[in-house]
C-alpha cells in the first residue's frame, strides 16, 4: 500500500472519530441540562422553550451523523472503490479534448453527488424542521430552488472550470499563480454581483417601508458613516420561520437585508442593535480579513496542487490510474478537507473573536441591553440550545455560546 494511502486513511479515521465523539458529547451535555433553564435566562425563557431547544438541537445533531457516515462512505467509494476511475474511463472513451473530458467528469460528479445527498436534505427540511414547526417550504419551492441552483452552478461554474483547466493544461510552470488571479477576480466579482444579481433569483427583495424602523436604521447608518445601496426585506418566510439579517456586496454595491421573519420577531430597539452588530463586522474589517484569509489559503492550496499534480503517486494512491489535470483538481478538492479538518477550531476561534468585537461595537453604538433582548428572542425563536457542550462549541461554533456572549454584553 502506498504511504500516502495510509496517511489519508489515518487522517480520515481520526476526523470521523472526532466528529462522532464531539456529537456524542454535545447531545449528552444538552440532555444533562435539559431539566433547568440556565440562571441568566430563567426569567426570559420558559422551561418548555428550553426543552424544545434541547430536543431540536439533539435531533439535528443525532440525524447529522447519518449524512456524516454516508459522505465518508461515498468518499471511500469514489476513491478506493474505483468510482472516480470508472467515471474517468467512461468519459475518456468519448475521445473528447482533455479540457472537455475534464468538464464532463467534474460536472457529472457534481450532479451525481447532489442527487445522492438529496434524501438527507429532504428529510431535514420536511421531517425535522417540520416536526419542530420551522418548515414553510413546499415541495414545489424545494424543487424550483434545486433547479435554479443547478442552473446557476452550470452557468457560472462551467466557464470557471474551463478557464482553470485551460490554464492547468497549457499555461506552463506558473499556472497556479494565474489560476489564483483568475479565481480571486472571480470570487470578488461574485461577492459584488451577489446582492443585486444572484440573491434575487431565489428571494423577492423589497425596500424596507417608510416608518419608525427605517428612520432608526437610517440614523444608525449615518452615525456609523456607512453608505449602502439600500435597505431591503426578503421573503425568508416562504421557506422557514428562522430569521436573520445580513449585508452583502462591497464597494458601492452593498445591501442591508432583513428577513421578514426577523421584522416580525424583534422590535425597533432590538433591530437597531442587531444591525449595529452587523455593522460592527464591517467597521472592524472582519469581512476584509475573512476574504484575505480565503485568498491567501487558496494561493497555498494551488501551490500544493501544482506540486501534487506532477506526482503519479498522488493519483495511484487514491484509486485513479491515469494522471490528468482535472483528476488532480478533483482529488485535491475531495481530499483536502480530511487534512484540514483539525484546523476547524482555529477558524471557529477567529470567528468567535469577531463576534465579541461586533457585539462590543453594537454596545457602543446602541445599548447593550437591546442586543441582549434581541439575542434572547432569537435564541428562543430559533430554538438554539443555551447549553452546548464546551468542546463541541469550541470546535465548530462560529458564535460564542449564548450565556458567554450575554455575560460579555452585560459587562459592557
Ligand atoms: Zn456576528
mmCIF file of C-alpha atoms and ligand atoms in Angstrom:
data_model
loop_
_atom_site.group_PDB
_atom_site.id
_atom_site.type_symbol
_atom_site.label_atom_id
_atom_site.label_comp_id
_atom_site.label_asym_id
_atom_site.label_seq_id
_atom_site.Cartn_x
_atom_site.Cartn_y
_atom_site.Cartn_z
ATOM 1 C CA UNK A 1 0.000 0.000 0.000
ATOM 2 C CA UNK A 2 1.264 3.482 -0.848
ATOM 3 C CA UNK A 3 2.315 5.586 2.151
ATOM 4 C CA UNK A 4 0.025 8.436 1.094
ATOM 5 C CA UNK A 5 -2.903 5.995 1.149
ATOM 6 C CA UNK A 6 -2.010 5.137 4.742
ATOM 7 C CA UNK A 7 -1.666 8.797 5.714
ATOM 8 C CA UNK A 8 -5.014 9.626 4.135
ATOM 9 C CA UNK A 9 -6.775 6.729 5.871
ATOM 10 C CA UNK A 10 -5.272 7.716 9.233
ATOM 11 C CA UNK A 11 -6.478 11.323 8.923
ATOM 12 C CA UNK A 12 -9.809 10.141 7.577
ATOM 13 C CA UNK A 13 -10.348 7.819 10.555
ATOM 14 C CA UNK A 14 -9.215 10.421 13.093
ATOM 15 C CA UNK A 15 -11.569 13.069 11.746
ATOM 16 C CA UNK A 16 -14.504 10.662 11.668
ATOM 17 C CA UNK A 17 -13.860 9.518 15.249
ATOM 18 C CA UNK A 18 -13.566 13.124 16.466
ATOM 19 C CA UNK A 19 -16.786 14.091 14.706
ATOM 20 C CA UNK A 20 -18.698 11.229 16.339
ATOM 21 C CA UNK A 21 -17.165 11.785 19.752
ATOM 22 C CA UNK A 22 -17.990 15.514 19.660
ATOM 23 C CA UNK A 23 -21.556 14.896 18.571
ATOM 24 C CA UNK A 24 -21.972 12.372 21.395
ATOM 25 C CA UNK A 25 -20.598 14.841 23.963
ATOM 26 C CA UNK A 26 -22.844 17.594 22.630
ATOM 27 C CA UNK A 27 -26.009 15.517 22.870
ATOM 28 C CA UNK A 28 -25.167 14.262 26.388
ATOM 29 C CA UNK A 29 -24.358 17.752 27.607
ATOM 30 C CA UNK A 30 -27.608 19.161 26.258
ATOM 31 C CA UNK A 31 -29.655 16.318 27.734
ATOM 32 C CA UNK A 32 -27.973 16.711 31.144
ATOM 33 C CA UNK A 33 -29.003 20.374 31.200
ATOM 34 C CA UNK A 34 -32.472 19.776 29.835
ATOM 35 C CA UNK A 35 -34.254 19.895 33.189
ATOM 36 C CA UNK A 36 -33.428 23.502 34.114
ATOM 37 C CA UNK A 37 -33.169 26.809 32.271
ATOM 38 C CA UNK A 38 -29.701 28.362 32.890
ATOM 39 C CA UNK A 39 -29.893 31.093 35.550
ATOM 40 C CA UNK A 40 -29.237 34.079 33.284
ATOM 41 C CA UNK A 41 -32.216 33.104 31.140
ATOM 42 C CA UNK A 42 -34.592 31.933 33.869
ATOM 43 C CA UNK A 43 -36.827 34.998 33.587
ATOM 44 C CA UNK A 44 -36.794 35.228 29.828
ATOM 45 C CA UNK A 45 -37.103 31.668 28.607
ATOM 46 C CA UNK A 46 -39.621 29.133 29.893
ATOM 47 C CA UNK A 47 -38.701 25.550 30.731
ATOM 48 C CA UNK A 48 -40.864 24.409 27.836
ATOM 49 C CA UNK A 49 -38.973 26.635 25.350
ATOM 50 C CA UNK A 50 -35.645 25.494 26.770
ATOM 51 C CA UNK A 51 -36.623 21.854 26.346
ATOM 52 C CA UNK A 52 -37.806 22.441 22.801
ATOM 53 C CA UNK A 53 -34.364 23.917 22.010
ATOM 54 C CA UNK A 54 -32.650 20.936 23.672
ATOM 55 C CA UNK A 55 -34.729 18.442 21.692
ATOM 56 C CA UNK A 56 -34.397 20.322 18.422
ATOM 57 C CA UNK A 57 -30.607 20.537 18.698
ATOM 58 C CA UNK A 58 -30.203 16.905 19.812
ATOM 59 C CA UNK A 59 -32.418 15.705 16.968
ATOM 60 C CA UNK A 60 -30.414 17.664 14.406
ATOM 61 C CA UNK A 61 -27.055 16.511 15.734
ATOM 62 C CA UNK A 62 -28.190 12.886 16.037
ATOM 63 C CA UNK A 63 -29.580 12.924 12.490
ATOM 64 C CA UNK A 64 -26.465 14.731 11.209
ATOM 65 C CA UNK A 65 -24.407 11.639 11.891
ATOM 66 C CA UNK A 66 -26.097 9.745 9.068
ATOM 67 C CA UNK A 67 -25.002 12.111 6.273
ATOM 68 C CA UNK A 68 -21.609 12.250 8.012
ATOM 69 C CA UNK A 69 -21.225 8.493 7.776
ATOM 70 C CA UNK A 70 -22.780 8.364 4.320
ATOM 71 C CA UNK A 71 -20.451 11.051 2.919
ATOM 72 C CA UNK A 72 -17.463 9.271 4.446
ATOM 73 C CA UNK A 73 -18.523 6.005 2.792
ATOM 74 C CA UNK A 74 -19.048 7.802 -0.529
ATOM 75 C CA UNK A 75 -15.570 9.331 -0.356
ATOM 76 C CA UNK A 76 -14.087 5.859 0.068
ATOM 77 C CA UNK A 77 -16.194 4.515 -2.795
ATOM 78 C CA UNK A 78 -15.217 7.345 -5.139
ATOM 79 C CA UNK A 79 -11.532 6.861 -4.426
ATOM 80 C CA UNK A 80 -10.556 3.341 -3.333
ATOM 81 C CA UNK A 81 -13.849 1.846 -4.516
ATOM 82 C CA UNK A 82 -12.995 2.864 -8.095
ATOM 83 C CA UNK A 83 -15.878 5.306 -8.632
ATOM 84 C CA UNK A 84 -13.726 8.112 -9.990
ATOM 85 C CA UNK A 85 -11.748 5.670 -12.107
ATOM 86 C CA UNK A 86 -14.960 4.365 -13.664
ATOM 87 C CA UNK A 87 -16.277 7.885 -14.298
ATOM 88 C CA UNK A 88 -12.975 8.982 -15.823
ATOM 89 C CA UNK A 89 -12.574 5.954 -18.075
ATOM 90 C CA UNK A 90 -16.190 6.167 -19.281
ATOM 91 C CA UNK A 91 -15.782 9.782 -20.370
ATOM 92 C CA UNK A 92 -12.395 9.036 -21.913
ATOM 93 C CA UNK A 93 -13.969 6.562 -24.333
ATOM 94 C CA UNK A 94 -15.837 9.527 -25.879
ATOM 95 C CA UNK A 95 -12.483 10.765 -27.167
ATOM 96 C CA UNK A 96 -13.030 14.422 -26.268
ATOM 97 C CA UNK A 97 -10.318 17.020 -25.824
ATOM 98 C CA UNK A 98 -8.823 16.766 -22.261
ATOM 99 C CA UNK A 99 -10.433 20.048 -21.162
ATOM 100 C CA UNK A 100 -13.908 18.881 -22.221
ATOM 101 C CA UNK A 101 -13.374 15.433 -20.730
ATOM 102 C CA UNK A 102 -12.438 17.277 -17.531
ATOM 103 C CA UNK A 103 -15.552 19.451 -17.602
ATOM 104 C CA UNK A 104 -17.718 16.370 -18.231
ATOM 105 C CA UNK A 105 -16.123 14.428 -15.363
ATOM 106 C CA UNK A 106 -16.390 17.340 -12.902
ATOM 107 C CA UNK A 107 -19.978 18.209 -13.823
ATOM 108 C CA UNK A 108 -21.168 14.620 -13.747
ATOM 109 C CA UNK A 109 -19.564 14.097 -10.344
ATOM 110 C CA UNK A 110 -21.284 17.233 -9.056
ATOM 111 C CA UNK A 111 -24.616 16.063 -10.439
ATOM 112 C CA UNK A 112 -24.309 12.528 -9.029
ATOM 113 C CA UNK A 113 -23.208 13.848 -5.617
ATOM 114 C CA UNK A 114 -26.088 16.257 -5.321
ATOM 115 C CA UNK A 115 -28.574 13.540 -6.255
ATOM 116 C CA UNK A 116 -27.008 11.192 -3.690
ATOM 117 C CA UNK A 117 -27.231 13.862 -0.971
ATOM 118 C CA UNK A 118 -30.820 14.785 -1.725
ATOM 119 C CA UNK A 119 -32.552 12.297 0.629
ATOM 120 C CA UNK A 120 -30.856 13.978 3.582
ATOM 121 C CA UNK A 121 -31.853 17.496 2.681
ATOM 122 C CA UNK A 122 -35.415 16.292 2.027
ATOM 123 C CA UNK A 123 -35.549 14.568 5.416
ATOM 124 C CA UNK A 124 -34.035 17.512 7.234
ATOM 125 C CA UNK A 125 -36.457 20.031 5.686
ATOM 126 C CA UNK A 126 -39.690 18.053 5.529
ATOM 127 C CA UNK A 127 -39.322 15.874 8.619
ATOM 128 C CA UNK A 128 -37.089 17.551 11.220
ATOM 129 C CA UNK A 129 -37.796 21.233 10.508
ATOM 130 C CA UNK A 130 -41.453 20.326 10.001
ATOM 131 C CA UNK A 131 -41.684 18.464 13.335
ATOM 132 C CA UNK A 132 -40.377 21.486 15.245
ATOM 133 C CA UNK A 133 -42.628 23.880 13.370
ATOM 134 C CA UNK A 134 -39.970 25.764 11.394
ATOM 135 C CA UNK A 135 -40.527 24.498 7.887
ATOM 136 C CA UNK A 136 -42.544 26.584 5.452
ATOM 137 C CA UNK A 137 -41.016 25.187 2.260
ATOM 138 C CA UNK A 138 -43.361 23.338 -0.049
ATOM 139 C CA UNK A 139 -42.296 20.539 -2.382
ATOM 140 C CA UNK A 140 -42.723 22.973 -5.264
ATOM 141 C CA UNK A 141 -40.410 25.638 -3.781
ATOM 142 C CA UNK A 142 -37.905 22.930 -2.864
ATOM 143 C CA UNK A 143 -37.749 21.578 -6.415
ATOM 144 C CA UNK A 144 -37.635 25.033 -8.019
ATOM 145 C CA UNK A 145 -34.770 26.044 -5.692
ATOM 146 C CA UNK A 146 -32.901 22.904 -6.632
ATOM 147 C CA UNK A 147 -33.312 23.529 -10.364
ATOM 148 C CA UNK A 148 -32.346 27.194 -10.059
ATOM 149 C CA UNK A 149 -29.284 26.253 -8.001
ATOM 150 C CA UNK A 150 -28.229 23.673 -10.584
ATOM 151 C CA UNK A 151 -28.749 26.088 -13.488
ATOM 152 C CA UNK A 152 -26.754 28.771 -11.689
ATOM 153 C CA UNK A 153 -23.910 26.359 -10.902
ATOM 154 C CA UNK A 154 -23.859 25.334 -14.569
ATOM 155 C CA UNK A 155 -23.910 28.885 -15.958
ATOM 156 C CA UNK A 156 -21.340 30.287 -13.526
ATOM 157 C CA UNK A 157 -19.315 27.146 -12.812
ATOM 158 C CA UNK A 158 -18.719 25.797 -16.327
ATOM 159 C CA UNK A 159 -16.795 28.817 -17.684
ATOM 160 C CA UNK A 160 -14.730 28.940 -14.483
ATOM 161 C CA UNK A 161 -13.843 25.238 -14.708
ATOM 162 C CA UNK A 162 -12.997 25.732 -18.381
ATOM 163 C CA UNK A 163 -10.587 28.601 -17.652
ATOM 164 C CA UNK A 164 -8.938 26.754 -14.754
ATOM 165 C CA UNK A 165 -8.420 23.559 -16.768
ATOM 166 C CA UNK A 166 -7.177 25.548 -19.732
ATOM 167 C CA UNK A 167 -4.564 27.226 -17.513
ATOM 168 C CA UNK A 168 -3.625 23.902 -15.922
ATOM 169 C CA UNK A 169 -3.200 22.311 -19.329
ATOM 170 C CA UNK A 170 -1.264 24.995 -21.123
ATOM 171 C CA UNK A 171 -0.058 27.909 -19.010
ATOM 172 C CA UNK A 172 3.235 26.330 -18.020
ATOM 173 C CA UNK A 173 5.026 26.192 -14.716
ATOM 174 C CA UNK A 174 3.217 29.130 -13.120
ATOM 175 C CA UNK A 175 -0.340 28.089 -13.985
ATOM 176 C CA UNK A 176 -1.201 28.065 -10.284
ATOM 177 C CA UNK A 177 -0.339 31.748 -9.966
ATOM 178 C CA UNK A 178 -2.529 32.688 -12.970
ATOM 179 C CA UNK A 179 -5.304 30.465 -11.697
ATOM 180 C CA UNK A 180 -5.086 32.197 -8.350
ATOM 181 C CA UNK A 181 -5.516 35.606 -10.039
ATOM 182 C CA UNK A 182 -8.488 34.324 -12.048
ATOM 183 C CA UNK A 183 -10.084 32.692 -9.008
ATOM 184 C CA UNK A 184 -9.626 35.794 -6.843
ATOM 185 C CA UNK A 185 -11.083 38.085 -9.502
ATOM 186 C CA UNK A 186 -13.938 35.666 -9.984
ATOM 187 C CA UNK A 187 -14.812 35.478 -6.282
ATOM 188 C CA UNK A 188 -14.633 39.251 -5.875
ATOM 189 C CA UNK A 189 -16.947 39.562 -8.853
ATOM 190 C CA UNK A 190 -19.412 37.071 -7.324
ATOM 191 C CA UNK A 191 -19.306 38.906 -3.978
ATOM 192 C CA UNK A 192 -20.051 42.136 -5.812
ATOM 193 C CA UNK A 193 -22.774 40.647 -8.015
ATOM 194 C CA UNK A 194 -24.427 38.522 -5.319
ATOM 195 C CA UNK A 195 -26.791 41.082 -3.735
ATOM 196 C CA UNK A 196 -28.078 42.565 -6.982
ATOM 197 C CA UNK A 197 -27.957 39.693 -9.454
ATOM 198 C CA UNK A 198 -27.821 36.356 -7.659
ATOM 199 C CA UNK A 199 -29.769 36.590 -4.393
ATOM 200 C CA UNK A 200 -32.908 37.937 -6.178
ATOM 201 C CA UNK A 201 -33.071 34.705 -8.214
ATOM 202 C CA UNK A 202 -34.095 32.922 -5.028
ATOM 203 C CA UNK A 203 -35.852 35.606 -2.985
ATOM 204 C CA UNK A 204 -38.056 38.599 -3.512
ATOM 205 C CA UNK A 205 -36.357 41.805 -2.333
ATOM 206 C CA UNK A 206 -38.493 44.779 -1.372
ATOM 207 C CA UNK A 207 -37.203 48.080 0.022
ATOM 208 C CA UNK A 208 -37.939 48.477 3.728
ATOM 209 C CA UNK A 209 -41.096 50.599 4.012
ATOM 210 C CA UNK A 210 -41.075 54.154 5.351
ATOM 211 C CA UNK A 211 -41.661 54.317 9.066
ATOM 212 C CA UNK A 212 -40.118 54.251 12.522
ATOM 213 C CA UNK A 213 -37.907 51.214 11.716
ATOM 214 C CA UNK A 214 -36.474 52.776 8.567
ATOM 215 C CA UNK A 215 -35.785 56.087 10.343
ATOM 216 C CA UNK A 216 -33.986 54.345 13.190
ATOM 217 C CA UNK A 217 -31.869 52.294 10.814
ATOM 218 C CA UNK A 218 -31.035 55.239 8.566
ATOM 219 C CA UNK A 219 -29.905 57.240 11.610
ATOM 220 C CA UNK A 220 -27.729 54.387 12.812
ATOM 221 C CA UNK A 221 -26.098 54.089 9.377
ATOM 222 C CA UNK A 222 -25.413 57.825 9.314
ATOM 223 C CA UNK A 223 -23.975 57.712 12.826
ATOM 224 C CA UNK A 224 -21.597 54.913 11.820
ATOM 225 C CA UNK A 225 -20.713 56.513 8.485
ATOM 226 C CA UNK A 226 -21.955 53.556 6.442
ATOM 227 C CA UNK A 227 -23.090 54.001 2.845
ATOM 228 C CA UNK A 228 -25.362 51.337 1.477
ATOM 229 C CA UNK A 229 -27.168 50.747 -1.742
ATOM 230 C CA UNK A 230 -30.489 50.255 0.029
ATOM 231 C CA UNK A 231 -32.192 48.511 2.929
ATOM 232 C CA UNK A 232 -34.232 45.527 1.870
ATOM 233 C CA UNK A 233 -36.612 42.951 3.254
ATOM 234 C CA UNK A 234 -36.631 39.447 1.777
ATOM 235 C CA UNK A 235 -39.376 36.856 1.906
ATOM 236 C CA UNK A 236 -37.437 34.336 4.012
ATOM 237 C CA UNK A 237 -40.772 33.230 5.478
ATOM 238 C CA UNK A 238 -41.550 31.365 2.253
ATOM 239 C CA UNK A 239 -39.031 28.723 3.265
ATOM 240 C CA UNK A 240 -38.521 28.809 7.007
ATOM 241 C CA UNK A 241 -39.530 30.679 10.124
ATOM 242 C CA UNK A 242 -35.884 31.072 11.149
ATOM 243 C CA UNK A 243 -34.905 34.751 10.975
ATOM 244 C CA UNK A 244 -31.716 36.542 10.058
ATOM 245 C CA UNK A 245 -30.159 39.809 8.943
ATOM 246 C CA UNK A 246 -27.038 40.337 6.895
ATOM 247 C CA UNK A 247 -25.423 42.629 4.474
ATOM 248 C CA UNK A 248 -23.647 41.638 1.362
ATOM 249 C CA UNK A 249 -21.714 43.029 -1.526
ATOM 250 C CA UNK A 250 -18.942 45.555 -1.339
ATOM 251 C CA UNK A 251 -17.861 48.904 -2.700
ATOM 252 C CA UNK A 252 -20.929 50.865 -3.664
ATOM 253 C CA UNK A 253 -22.957 47.718 -4.207
ATOM 254 C CA UNK A 254 -23.738 46.970 -0.533
ATOM 255 C CA UNK A 255 -27.183 45.937 0.557
ATOM 256 C CA UNK A 256 -28.606 45.560 4.024
ATOM 257 C CA UNK A 257 -31.021 42.685 4.131
ATOM 258 C CA UNK A 258 -33.563 41.762 6.785
ATOM 259 C CA UNK A 259 -35.558 38.550 6.673
ATOM 260 C CA UNK A 260 -39.259 39.373 7.012
ATOM 261 C CA UNK A 261 -39.335 36.805 9.838
ATOM 262 C CA UNK A 262 -36.829 38.926 11.800
ATOM 263 C CA UNK A 263 -39.005 42.026 11.474
ATOM 264 C CA UNK A 264 -41.890 40.018 12.962
ATOM 265 C CA UNK A 265 -39.791 38.825 15.904
ATOM 266 C CA UNK A 266 -37.881 41.925 17.007
ATOM 267 C CA UNK A 267 -38.933 45.450 17.998
ATOM 268 C CA UNK A 268 -37.158 48.571 16.707
ATOM 269 C CA UNK A 269 -34.638 48.800 19.547
ATOM 270 C CA UNK A 270 -33.659 45.190 19.020
ATOM 271 C CA UNK A 271 -33.477 45.510 15.233
ATOM 272 C CA UNK A 272 -31.232 48.531 15.583
ATOM 273 C CA UNK A 273 -28.943 46.577 17.928
ATOM 274 C CA UNK A 274 -28.773 43.598 15.541
ATOM 275 C CA UNK A 275 -27.892 45.853 12.630
ATOM 276 C CA UNK A 276 -25.283 47.647 14.767
ATOM 277 C CA UNK A 277 -23.714 44.231 15.399
ATOM 278 C CA UNK A 278 -23.593 43.546 11.644
ATOM 279 C CA UNK A 279 -22.083 46.983 11.035
ATOM 280 C CA UNK A 280 -19.512 46.108 13.708
ATOM 281 C CA UNK A 281 -18.325 43.243 11.485
ATOM 282 C CA UNK A 282 -17.880 45.710 8.689
ATOM 283 C CA UNK A 283 -16.274 48.502 10.732
ATOM 284 C CA UNK A 284 -13.826 46.140 12.435
ATOM 285 C CA UNK A 285 -12.819 44.847 8.974
ATOM 286 C CA UNK A 286 -13.895 41.252 9.663
ATOM 287 C CA UNK A 287 -15.222 40.818 6.155
ATOM 288 C CA UNK A 288 -11.999 42.015 4.560
ATOM 289 C CA UNK A 289 -9.931 39.862 6.928
ATOM 290 C CA UNK A 290 -12.052 36.818 6.123
ATOM 291 C CA UNK A 291 -11.591 37.418 2.396
ATOM 292 C CA UNK A 292 -7.831 37.838 2.808
ATOM 293 C CA UNK A 293 -7.600 34.548 4.697
ATOM 294 C CA UNK A 294 -9.506 32.763 1.925
ATOM 295 C CA UNK A 295 -7.406 34.391 -0.812
ATOM 296 C CA UNK A 296 -4.147 33.502 0.959
ATOM 297 C CA UNK A 297 -5.180 29.897 1.661
ATOM 298 C CA UNK A 298 -6.244 29.483 -1.965
ATOM 299 C CA UNK A 299 -2.757 30.523 -3.046
ATOM 300 C CA UNK A 300 -1.197 27.953 -0.729
ATOM 301 C CA UNK A 301 -3.716 25.333 -1.891
ATOM 302 C CA UNK A 302 -2.991 25.925 -5.576
ATOM 303 C CA UNK A 303 0.737 25.815 -4.970
ATOM 304 C CA UNK A 304 0.372 22.433 -3.224
ATOM 305 C CA UNK A 305 -1.881 21.235 -6.043
ATOM 306 C CA UNK A 306 0.757 22.244 -8.617
ATOM 307 C CA UNK A 307 3.199 20.006 -6.825
ATOM 308 C CA UNK A 308 0.808 17.069 -6.345
ATOM 309 C CA UNK A 309 -0.410 17.227 -9.944
ATOM 310 C CA UNK A 310 3.013 16.116 -11.202
ATOM 311 C CA UNK A 311 3.284 13.164 -8.843
ATOM 312 C CA UNK A 312 1.937 9.863 -10.164
ATOM 313 C CA UNK A 313 1.638 8.520 -6.637
ATOM 314 C CA UNK A 314 -0.985 11.162 -5.849
ATOM 315 C CA UNK A 315 -3.382 9.574 -8.371
ATOM 316 C CA UNK A 316 -2.418 5.955 -7.799
ATOM 317 C CA UNK A 317 -2.652 6.186 -4.016
ATOM 318 C CA UNK A 318 -6.244 7.449 -4.334
ATOM 319 C CA UNK A 319 -7.518 4.850 -6.769
ATOM 320 C CA UNK A 320 -7.054 6.680 -10.078
ATOM 321 C CA UNK A 321 -4.879 5.058 -12.742
ATOM 322 C CA UNK A 322 -4.404 7.851 -15.307
ATOM 323 C CA UNK A 323 -2.955 11.223 -14.216
ATOM 324 C CA UNK A 324 -4.720 14.293 -15.604
ATOM 325 C CA UNK A 325 -5.210 17.927 -14.681
ATOM 326 C CA UNK A 326 -8.901 17.562 -13.881
ATOM 327 C CA UNK A 327 -8.352 14.440 -11.753
ATOM 328 C CA UNK A 328 -5.680 16.300 -9.778
ATOM 329 C CA UNK A 329 -8.153 19.133 -9.187
ATOM 330 C CA UNK A 330 -10.934 16.723 -8.280
ATOM 331 C CA UNK A 331 -8.883 14.529 -5.939
ATOM 332 C CA UNK A 332 -7.462 17.612 -4.303
ATOM 333 C CA UNK A 333 -10.877 19.102 -3.501
ATOM 334 C CA UNK A 334 -12.111 15.734 -2.195
ATOM 335 C CA UNK A 335 -9.081 15.001 -0.051
ATOM 336 C CA UNK A 336 -8.082 18.393 1.358
ATOM 337 C CA UNK A 337 -10.981 18.717 3.860
ATOM 338 C CA UNK A 338 -9.835 15.480 5.519
ATOM 339 C CA UNK A 339 -6.444 17.028 6.230
ATOM 340 C CA UNK A 340 -7.668 20.491 7.190
ATOM 341 C CA UNK A 341 -10.439 19.257 9.499
ATOM 342 C CA UNK A 342 -8.215 19.646 12.555
ATOM 343 C CA UNK A 343 -7.844 23.365 11.758
ATOM 344 C CA UNK A 344 -11.570 23.863 12.386
ATOM 345 C CA UNK A 345 -11.133 25.079 15.989
ATOM 346 C CA UNK A 346 -8.765 27.809 14.772
ATOM 347 C CA UNK A 347 -11.269 29.161 12.270
ATOM 348 C CA UNK A 348 -14.041 28.949 14.860
ATOM 349 C CA UNK A 349 -11.885 30.823 17.341
ATOM 350 C CA UNK A 350 -11.235 33.581 14.817
ATOM 351 C CA UNK A 351 -14.932 33.824 14.095
ATOM 352 C CA UNK A 352 -15.938 33.956 17.786
ATOM 353 C CA UNK A 353 -13.366 36.680 18.444
ATOM 354 C CA UNK A 354 -15.021 38.677 15.664
ATOM 355 C CA UNK A 355 -18.448 38.110 17.204
ATOM 356 C CA UNK A 356 -17.278 39.569 20.514
ATOM 357 C CA UNK A 357 -15.840 42.592 18.697
ATOM 358 C CA UNK A 358 -19.054 43.135 16.745
ATOM 359 C CA UNK A 359 -21.068 42.843 19.962
ATOM 360 C CA UNK A 360 -18.800 45.415 21.603
ATOM 361 C CA UNK A 361 -19.302 47.734 18.644
ATOM 362 C CA UNK A 362 -23.082 47.339 18.897
ATOM 363 C CA UNK A 363 -22.928 48.063 22.623
ATOM 364 C CA UNK A 364 -21.035 51.303 21.930
ATOM 365 C CA UNK A 365 -23.354 52.457 19.160
ATOM 366 C CA UNK A 366 -26.651 51.425 20.714
ATOM 367 C CA UNK A 367 -27.479 49.848 24.055
ATOM 368 C CA UNK A 368 -26.039 46.511 25.172
ATOM 369 C CA UNK A 369 -29.372 45.642 26.789
ATOM 370 C CA UNK A 370 -31.180 45.946 23.469
ATOM 371 C CA UNK A 371 -28.812 43.476 21.890
ATOM 372 C CA UNK A 372 -29.215 41.112 24.837
ATOM 373 C CA UNK A 373 -33.002 41.221 24.447
ATOM 374 C CA UNK A 374 -32.656 40.679 20.691
ATOM 375 C CA UNK A 375 -30.368 37.682 21.201
ATOM 376 C CA UNK A 376 -32.638 36.092 23.797
ATOM 377 C CA UNK A 377 -35.582 36.477 21.413
ATOM 378 C CA UNK A 378 -33.601 34.964 18.575
ATOM 379 C CA UNK A 379 -32.394 32.008 20.647
ATOM 380 C CA UNK A 380 -35.999 31.449 21.663
ATOM 381 C CA UNK A 381 -37.473 31.786 18.163
ATOM 382 C CA UNK A 382 -34.798 29.615 16.548
ATOM 383 C CA UNK A 383 -34.782 27.076 19.407
ATOM 384 C CA UNK A 384 -30.979 27.321 19.614
ATOM 385 C CA UNK A 385 -29.543 25.473 22.560
ATOM 386 C CA UNK A 386 -28.378 27.583 25.512
ATOM 387 C CA UNK A 387 -26.180 24.784 26.831
ATOM 388 C CA UNK A 388 -23.838 23.484 24.126
ATOM 389 C CA UNK A 389 -21.001 21.165 25.062
ATOM 390 C CA UNK A 390 -17.967 23.464 25.546
ATOM 391 C CA UNK A 391 -15.656 21.302 23.453
ATOM 392 C CA UNK A 392 -18.164 20.833 20.634
ATOM 393 C CA UNK A 393 -18.740 24.567 20.662
ATOM 394 C CA UNK A 394 -15.004 25.341 20.618
ATOM 395 C CA UNK A 395 -14.598 23.060 17.617
ATOM 396 C CA UNK A 396 -17.496 24.126 15.437
ATOM 397 C CA UNK A 397 -19.321 27.213 16.655
ATOM 398 C CA UNK A 398 -18.856 30.448 14.771
ATOM 399 C CA UNK A 399 -20.721 32.225 17.576
ATOM 400 C CA UNK A 400 -19.902 32.092 21.312
ATOM 401 C CA UNK A 401 -22.332 30.033 23.452
ATOM 402 C CA UNK A 402 -25.390 32.088 24.473
ATOM 403 C CA UNK A 403 -24.565 32.500 28.203
ATOM 404 C CA UNK A 404 -20.963 33.565 27.474
ATOM 405 C CA UNK A 405 -21.995 36.053 24.846
ATOM 406 C CA UNK A 406 -24.674 37.588 27.019
ATOM 407 C CA UNK A 407 -22.379 37.780 30.057
ATOM 408 C CA UNK A 408 -19.883 39.710 27.912
ATOM 409 C CA UNK A 409 -22.565 42.137 26.799
ATOM 410 C CA UNK A 410 -23.904 42.565 30.334
ATOM 411 C CA UNK A 411 -20.429 43.640 31.478
ATOM 412 C CA UNK A 412 -20.378 46.422 28.944
HETATM 413 ZN ZN1 LIG B 1 -21.981 38.396 14.010
#
